[in-house]
Short mmCIF file of C-alpha atoms in Angstrom, two decimals:
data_model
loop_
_atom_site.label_atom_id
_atom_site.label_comp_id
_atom_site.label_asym_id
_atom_site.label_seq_id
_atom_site.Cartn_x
_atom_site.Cartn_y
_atom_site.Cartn_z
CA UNK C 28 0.00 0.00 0.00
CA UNK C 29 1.80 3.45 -1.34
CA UNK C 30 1.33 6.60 0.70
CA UNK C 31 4.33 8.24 -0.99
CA UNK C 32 7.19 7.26 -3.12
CA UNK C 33 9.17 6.13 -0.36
CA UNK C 34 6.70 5.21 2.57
CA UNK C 35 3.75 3.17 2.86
CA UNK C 36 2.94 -0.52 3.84
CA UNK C 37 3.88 -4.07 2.85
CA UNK C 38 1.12 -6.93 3.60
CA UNK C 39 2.53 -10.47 3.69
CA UNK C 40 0.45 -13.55 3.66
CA UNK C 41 0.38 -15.66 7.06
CA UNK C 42 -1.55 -18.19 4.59
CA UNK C 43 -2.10 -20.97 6.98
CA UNK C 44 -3.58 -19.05 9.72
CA UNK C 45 -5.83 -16.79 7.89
CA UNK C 46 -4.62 -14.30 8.26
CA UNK C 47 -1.71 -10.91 6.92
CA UNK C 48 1.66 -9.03 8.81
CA UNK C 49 1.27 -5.84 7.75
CA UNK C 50 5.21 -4.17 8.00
CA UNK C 51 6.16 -0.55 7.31
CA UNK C 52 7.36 -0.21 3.32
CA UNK C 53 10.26 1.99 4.74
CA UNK C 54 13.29 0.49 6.28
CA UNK C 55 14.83 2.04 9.46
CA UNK C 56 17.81 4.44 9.43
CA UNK C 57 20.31 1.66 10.46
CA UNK C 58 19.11 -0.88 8.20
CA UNK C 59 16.97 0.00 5.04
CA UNK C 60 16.07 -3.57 4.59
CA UNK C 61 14.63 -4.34 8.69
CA UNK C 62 11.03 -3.60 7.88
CA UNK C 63 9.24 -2.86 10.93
CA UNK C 64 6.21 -5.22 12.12
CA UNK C 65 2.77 -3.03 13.00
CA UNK C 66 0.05 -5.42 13.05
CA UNK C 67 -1.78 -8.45 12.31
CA UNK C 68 -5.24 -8.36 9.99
CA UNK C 69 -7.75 -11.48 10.19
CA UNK C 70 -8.81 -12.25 6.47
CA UNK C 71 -11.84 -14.71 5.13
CA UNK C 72 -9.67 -16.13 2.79
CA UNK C 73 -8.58 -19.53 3.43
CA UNK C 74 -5.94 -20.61 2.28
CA UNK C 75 -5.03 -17.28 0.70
CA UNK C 76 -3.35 -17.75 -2.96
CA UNK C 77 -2.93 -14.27 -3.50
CA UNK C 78 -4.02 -10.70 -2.95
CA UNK C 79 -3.68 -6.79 -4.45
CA UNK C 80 -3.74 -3.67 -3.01
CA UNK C 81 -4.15 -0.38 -4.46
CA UNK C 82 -4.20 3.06 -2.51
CA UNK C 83 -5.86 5.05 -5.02
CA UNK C 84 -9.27 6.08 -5.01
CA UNK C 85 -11.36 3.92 -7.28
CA UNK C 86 -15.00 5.19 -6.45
CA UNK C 87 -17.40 6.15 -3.29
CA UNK C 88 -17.15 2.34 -1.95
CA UNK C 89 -13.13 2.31 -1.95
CA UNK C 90 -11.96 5.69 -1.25
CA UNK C 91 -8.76 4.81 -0.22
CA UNK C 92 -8.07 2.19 -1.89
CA UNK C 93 -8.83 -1.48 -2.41
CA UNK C 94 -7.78 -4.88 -0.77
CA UNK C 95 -8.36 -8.14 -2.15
CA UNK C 96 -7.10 -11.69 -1.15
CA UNK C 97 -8.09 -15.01 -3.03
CA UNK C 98 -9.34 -18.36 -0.97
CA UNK C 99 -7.77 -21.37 -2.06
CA UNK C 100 -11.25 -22.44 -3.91
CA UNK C 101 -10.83 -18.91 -6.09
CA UNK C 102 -13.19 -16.93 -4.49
CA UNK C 103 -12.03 -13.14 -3.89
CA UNK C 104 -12.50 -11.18 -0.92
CA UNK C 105 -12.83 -7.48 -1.47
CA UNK C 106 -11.91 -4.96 2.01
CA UNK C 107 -11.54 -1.02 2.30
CA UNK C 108 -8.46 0.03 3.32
CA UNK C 109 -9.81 2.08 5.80
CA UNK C 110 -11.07 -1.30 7.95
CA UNK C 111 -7.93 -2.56 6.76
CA UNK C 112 -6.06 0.25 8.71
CA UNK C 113 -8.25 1.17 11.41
CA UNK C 114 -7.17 3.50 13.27
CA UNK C 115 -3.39 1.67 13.38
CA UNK C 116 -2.00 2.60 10.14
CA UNK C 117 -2.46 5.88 7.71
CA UNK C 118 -4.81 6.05 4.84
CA UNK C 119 -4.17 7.94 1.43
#
């Protein structure tokens, strides 16, 4: 998820439990590749076997963007990034 050319947030897929890590996109000042671990989001996908996120606004629904994570049996679950984020990480 981009908030600006250099910051934002990477999800990763915890696909066994269910579940993503979300980690800052920015490394810290000793070590541009140590990502730093903020939370944990509970998906519906099971199984997930793969997902998308977009921060721009695509319409009234998805105003800050868009993510979407695929269950093992193909079906897609759609999320705002705002219940993504709550009120633990920033929204574009």
């Amino acid at each position: 998820y981009k908030l600006t050319d250099s910051t934002g947030y990477i999800l990763v897929s915890d696909q066994g439990a269910n579940r993503f890590q979300v980690f800052s996109r920015e490394g810290t000042q000793s070590n541009p590749f140590e990502h730093k671990y903020l939370k944990t989001v509970p998906v519906m996908a099971t199984q997930s076997d793969g997902s998308e996120t977009t921060s721009f606004n695509l319409n009234e629904t998805f105003k800050h963007g868009l993510f979407v994570t695929m269950s093992d049996d193909k079906t897609f679950h759609y999320y705002r990034w705002e219940d993504i984020a709550e009120a633990d990480l920033k929204k574009k």
